[in-house]
Amino acid sequence: MNIPAELKYTASHEWVKVNTDGTLTVGITDHAQDLLGDMVFVENPAVGRELKAGEECAVVESVKAASDIYAPVAGIVLTANADVEGSPEVLNQDAYSAWMFTLKPVNPADVNGLMDADAYRALVEAEAH
Amino acid sequence: MLIFEHSVPERMAYAQMPAEALEADDLPVHLLRRDKPLLPEASEMDVVRHYTRLSQKNFSIDTHFYPLGSCTMKYNPRACNSLAMLPGFLNRHPFAPVQTGQGYLASMYELQEILCDVTGMAGVSLAPMAGAQGEFAGVAMIRAYHDARGDHARREIIIPTAAHGTNPATAVMCGYSVREIPTDATGNVDLAALQAAVGPQTAGLMLTNPSTLGVFEQQIQRIQKIVHDAGGLLYYDGANLNAILGRVKPGDMGFDVIHINLHKTFSTPHGGGGPGAGPVGVSTRLLPYLPIPLVAYCDGNYRLLTEADRPHSIGRLSANNGNAGVLLRAYIYARMLGAEGMHRVAEFATLNANYLLAKLRQAGFDIAFPTRRASHEFIVTLKHLKDETGVTAMDFAKRLLDYGYHAPTTYFPMLVPECLLIEPTETESMATLDGFVAAMTAILAEARSNPELVKGAPYTQPVRRLDDVKAARELDLVWRHK
Amino acid sequence: MPFIPHTDAEVEAMLAVIGAPNIDALFDEIPVELGSGKLVSVPDALNEMEITRLMHERAEQDSRQLNFIGAGAYEHHIPAAVWQIATRGEFYSAYTPYQAEASQGTLQLIYEYQTMMASLTGMDVSNASLYDGGSALAEAVLMAVRAHKNATRILMPRTVSPLYRAVVRNIVKNQHIELMELDYDPVSGTTPVPEIAVGDFAALVIPQPNFFGALEDVDALTDWAHAHGALAIGLVNPTALGLLKPPGVWGERGADMAAGDGQPLGAPLSNGGPYYGFLTCKQALVRQMPGRIVGRTLDLDGKPGFALTLQAREQHIRRSKATSNICTNQGLVVTASTIYMSLLGPTGLRRVASAAHANILQLAEQLCAIRGVTRAFRSPCFHEMVIQLNRPASAVLGELAAAGILGGYDLCADYPELGNAMLVCATETKTAADLGRYAEQLNLCMQEGSDADI
């Protein structure tokens, strides 16, 4: 199972990367793309939108399922990755380079409340049983 | 080949052309069409041959066994179609005076009465045009009932996780939020979860019984008490009414409102996806809210009731009288069955399902709820087969097409992994069921000896397996000139 | 038993395999307290000969009269091939095409339908159909609110069918959507471009022709909606589109969606149904579309084929977040309609539209020559018009009906301000003799009746 150690995770299967400038990059985990199957559609949040923690803000769709993406922490959307909207299959090819959007967190400390790789691995393994 | 590829500019079906009328030169030029719409330019025979050939690319009940769980694919008697299409019925305008429609209205009135009896309800409206619209009407009536009592806190509908997707979608359309409750290991509603879920916010519970898991909800009396004690109402999703037709009535189970899928239980045609009809039945307390039009009989005449007669109605859901022609087919079917025939429907549907279950179990298939009686349908799970051979329920379904059988419902309900939901209906013979078991058995052997063969199926259809991912990523929804 | 093939011997054999003593035992999980389910008011069975007799008697009661009622359901000639092919068992008794490989006939037909309907309305895409025109308009309204995201108000002209307005009201009632009615100009019978500020709104509904049969200034209305950041929904009669400019090219940018009832394209009047609703839109809105959609793709061998697509919008996947609870389309009626459009082609549809239009002009001339009968509105019309009488419309309609003529749709209840008004329709099915007979009879009613009313 591909769960990079340097990232943070949510229980709803988003990954979060803390950038050097304090902004956050958000995507869906390799496990999530595997569960959903071949991606056919991605809708990112509008740039400038203010998100509350846990708010539904994006959608990914495969042929057989649709899944909402939730804001990992409160923040403002800085950029949205047009490449994943144009070619949703990149989420299947490499979920960790196919980021979805970046966020300026309201409170930078909020990321500390997210799971680390070990905790997320434990969650995925627990869900499998 | 598409019909557009048969098209030749200026060709036409002359017998269908009205004489050339004068140009509409009184109309403002800026409101007129300039381009020619992309409709075929073809001769009558081109068109007849094209669509006859297309029809031959379909499976249908008239040509194949269709054990599609939760869909009740029974024989559609031909008389129901030919009699519903008598000119007197077809040519009547919906707003023609009622004196010119007494034959049709009499049939509709009697159908209302028959459906009241079958469901054990106090009143029935034939207005909804499909099961999903019947659901909408039902939940809208629940809302109207609570609202009329000033009980505005009730904002939540409880739905078992096994339910059809329409149930939560409908609740949301009626402005409710949805709370899902789990099902226990034997396929019954988890009573503790239900008890914990109900409260002053509960507007109602939507339940399918027998459930989509193919088993009868044995605790129905306790469920209805829990929901009613909490002040909620009970909604019966009639998707599986065929299982109990003439055996037990939803009204006797304590339900307040029900929709009936006439295209299932009353054998109106599925037509490649509609039109259906989804009449709603209600208990006494919901009577004022029934959607219009309703058919009434007074002073020797039948007439349609409107808003003026029914001020508390949730109103009309179609511009006219719902799917009137479908309702006529259901009426004719009901009259041909009669009371005795209707009692037999559930009996033989259940006999066929339990026979098929027993035979498939003998053939080595895993039954999802092995300790339970099948209702009119049951679930086979291919989880072990998939782990062992990589062959999925989808592969199995596609291979069945090669054997000349329509696939059962796959991947529904989602609670059971790799499931096939199988419903034979009462109109299939023992010989047909045996043929189906033989095909299932042969595919099981193939899955073990040559799984790649099954994974590549079908091979005998007009096309092989289609690329759904491409269809969704590179949308091609209309044809364009190259 | 009707439609149950089992012999007694087979029943015995099947019970033996199950291990049950009798059929009743198969119901042993149903609590006995729930009663026997005995039917008390279902009559005894009729065999096919008997039900045939009964239904013929009933159909004959529903006698055919000379019909000039429209009001959303229109009498047109339907080629014999249309329903003969549509009711072939392979179309009639097929299920929803979820198993694509075994449903290529239905799927290809829907793809062809989508192509025809998108082109007819001037839009990019079409779904596989909805229930009827009224509910299609309700779905279009919901779709506009989803797409707009920032407004929940819909502007609904009073020239939209009162029945459609009622359906929309009843369907969107619990979804926090405000329907704001716009009044019509009493001289033209059409909707003027609003001059006052109305605040934010998600969409304007633009009927063409409108319920009075009159032609709206669709370009100006569309541009006005767009100038206010709202969507424009064209509500159209598909037959009229053989002649009239399609919504997709209204105004500068074209309307965003088109909806309506497909009944005029091959569905019989049939007491009001089954008809079908159509809904088409611009490409950008496709994911907000409710209902089934068919796409063309390739199979494993690279051969073209058809499948349901964009299913993640639908209730069976997205459940409470679906675009609608709708599952069905009106498949069989769409089948008939696709065959109808293929047989008529662009020329035939244009001729049907022109012939109907020519007939209403002729009828208008003849009826308005009668003392006490006037045209209500000045706007050009398609194939329907409003006439005002100097006698109660219900009395006149009753007298006409007694003479075998269905003279029109009484507008008094929905538009009391119009006085004794009725909506009259003439399609291509009416001959010069039919028009003459109507005028003659109405003349009689007006003369005799005015004496009687005194």
JSON list of N, CA, C and O in Angstrom, two decimals, chain B residues 355 405 428-437, chain C residues 10 14:
[
{"chain": "B", "resi": 355, "resn": "TYR", "atom": "N", "xyz": [-37.36, -22.68, -5.62]},
{"chain": "B", "resi": 355, "resn": "TYR", "atom": "CA", "xyz": [-36.87, -23.81, -6.42]},
{"chain": "B", "resi": 355, "resn": "TYR", "atom": "C", "xyz": [-35.51, -23.48, -7.02]},
{"chain": "B", "resi": 355, "resn": "TYR", "atom": "O", "xyz": [-34.56, -24.25, -6.94]},
{"chain": "B", "resi": 405, "resn": "TYR", "atom": "N", "xyz": [-29.30, -16.11, -21.69]},
{"chain": "B", "resi": 405, "resn": "TYR", "atom": "CA", "xyz": [-30.09, -15.67, -20.54]},
{"chain": "B", "resi": 405, "resn": "TYR", "atom": "C", "xyz": [-29.70, -14.24, -20.20]},
{"chain": "B", "resi": 405, "resn": "TYR", "atom": "O", "xyz": [-28.51, -13.90, -20.19]},
{"chain": "B", "resi": 428, "resn": "GLU", "atom": "N", "xyz": [-42.53, -18.03, -15.46]},
{"chain": "B", "resi": 428, "resn": "GLU", "atom": "CA", "xyz": [-41.54, -18.92, -16.07]},
{"chain": "B", "resi": 428, "resn": "GLU", "atom": "C", "xyz": [-41.80, -20.37, -15.67]},
{"chain": "B", "resi": 428, "resn": "GLU", "atom": "O", "xyz": [-42.17, -20.66, -14.54]},
{"chain": "B", "resi": 429, "resn": "SER", "atom": "N", "xyz": [-41.54, -21.27, -16.60]},
{"chain": "B", "resi": 429, "resn": "SER", "atom": "CA", "xyz": [-41.79, -22.69, -16.34]},
{"chain": "B", "resi": 429, "resn": "SER", "atom": "C", "xyz": [-40.59, -23.35, -15.68]},
{"chain": "B", "resi": 429, "resn": "SER", "atom": "O", "xyz": [-39.47, -22.83, -15.71]},
{"chain": "B", "resi": 430, "resn": "MET", "atom": "N", "xyz": [-40.84, -24.50, -15.13]},
{"chain": "B", "resi": 430, "resn": "MET", "atom": "CA", "xyz": [-39.77, -25.30, -14.52]},
{"chain": "B", "resi": 430, "resn": "MET", "atom": "C", "xyz": [-38.67, -25.59, -15.53]},
{"chain": "B", "resi": 430, "resn": "MET", "atom": "O", "xyz": [-37.48, -25.55, -15.20]},
{"chain": "B", "resi": 431, "resn": "ALA", "atom": "N", "xyz": [-39.05, -25.86, -16.76]},
{"chain": "B", "resi": 431, "resn": "ALA", "atom": "CA", "xyz": [-38.05, -26.18, -17.78]},
{"chain": "B", "resi": 431, "resn": "ALA", "atom": "C", "xyz": [-37.11, -24.99, -18.01]},
{"chain": "B", "resi": 431, "resn": "ALA", "atom": "O", "xyz": [-35.90, -25.15, -18.16]},
{"chain": "B", "resi": 432, "resn": "THR", "atom": "N", "xyz": [-37.67, -23.78, -18.04]},
{"chain": "B", "resi": 432, "resn": "THR", "atom": "CA", "xyz": [-36.84, -22.59, -18.22]},
{"chain": "B", "resi": 432, "resn": "THR", "atom": "C", "xyz": [-35.87, -22.43, -17.05]},
{"chain": "B", "resi": 432, "resn": "THR", "atom": "O", "xyz": [-34.69, -22.14, -17.24]},
{"chain": "B", "resi": 433, "resn": "LEU", "atom": "N", "xyz": [-36.40, -22.66, -15.85]},
{"chain": "B", "resi": 433, "resn": "LEU", "atom": "CA", "xyz": [-35.54, -22.52, -14.67]},
{"chain": "B", "resi": 433, "resn": "LEU", "atom": "C", "xyz": [-34.42, -23.55, -14.70]},
{"chain": "B", "resi": 433, "resn": "LEU", "atom": "O", "xyz": [-33.26, -23.25, -14.38]},
{"chain": "B", "resi": 434, "resn": "ASP", "atom": "N", "xyz": [-34.75, -24.77, -15.12]},
{"chain": "B", "resi": 434, "resn": "ASP", "atom": "CA", "xyz": [-33.72, -25.81, -15.21]},
{"chain": "B", "resi": 434, "resn": "ASP", "atom": "C", "xyz": [-32.66, -25.44, -16.24]},
{"chain": "B", "resi": 434, "resn": "ASP", "atom": "O", "xyz": [-31.46, -25.69, -16.05]},
{"chain": "B", "resi": 435, "resn": "GLY", "atom": "N", "xyz": [-33.08, -24.85, -17.33]},
{"chain": "B", "resi": 435, "resn": "GLY", "atom": "CA", "xyz": [-32.13, -24.41, -18.35]},
{"chain": "B", "resi": 435, "resn": "GLY", "atom": "C", "xyz": [-31.18, -23.36, -17.81]},
{"chain": "B", "resi": 435, "resn": "GLY", "atom": "O", "xyz": [-29.97, -23.38, -18.08]},
{"chain": "B", "resi": 436, "resn": "PHE", "atom": "N", "xyz": [-31.73, -22.46, -17.00]},
{"chain": "B", "resi": 436, "resn": "PHE", "atom": "CA", "xyz": [-30.92, -21.41, -16.40]},
{"chain": "B", "resi": 436, "resn": "PHE", "atom": "C", "xyz": [-29.91, -22.01, -15.42]},
{"chain": "B", "resi": 436, "resn": "PHE", "atom": "O", "xyz": [-28.72, -21.63, -15.40]},
{"chain": "B", "resi": 437, "resn": "VAL", "atom": "N", "xyz": [-30.35, -22.98, -14.62]},
{"chain": "B", "resi": 437, "resn": "VAL", "atom": "CA", "xyz": [-29.44, -23.62, -13.67]},
{"chain": "B", "resi": 437, "resn": "VAL", "atom": "C", "xyz": [-28.31, -24.32, -14.43]},
{"chain": "B", "resi": 437, "resn": "VAL", "atom": "O", "xyz": [-27.13, -24.24, -14.03]},
{"chain": "C", "resi": 10, "resn": "GLU", "atom": "N", "xyz": [-45.45, -30.67, -11.94]},
{"chain": "C", "resi": 10, "resn": "GLU", "atom": "CA", "xyz": [-44.26, -29.82, -11.79]},
{"chain": "C", "resi": 10, "resn": "GLU", "atom": "C", "xyz": [-44.21, -29.18, -10.42]},
{"chain": "C", "resi": 10, "resn": "GLU", "atom": "O", "xyz": [-43.15, -29.10, -9.79]},
{"chain": "C", "resi": 14, "resn": "MET", "atom": "N", "xyz": [-41.16, -29.57, -7.87]},
{"chain": "C", "resi": 14, "resn": "MET", "atom": "CA", "xyz": [-40.41, -28.40, -7.38]},
{"chain": "C", "resi": 14, "resn": "MET", "atom": "C", "xyz": [-40.42, -28.35, -5.86]},
{"chain": "C", "resi": 14, "resn": "MET", "atom": "O", "xyz": [-39.40, -28.05, -5.23]}
]
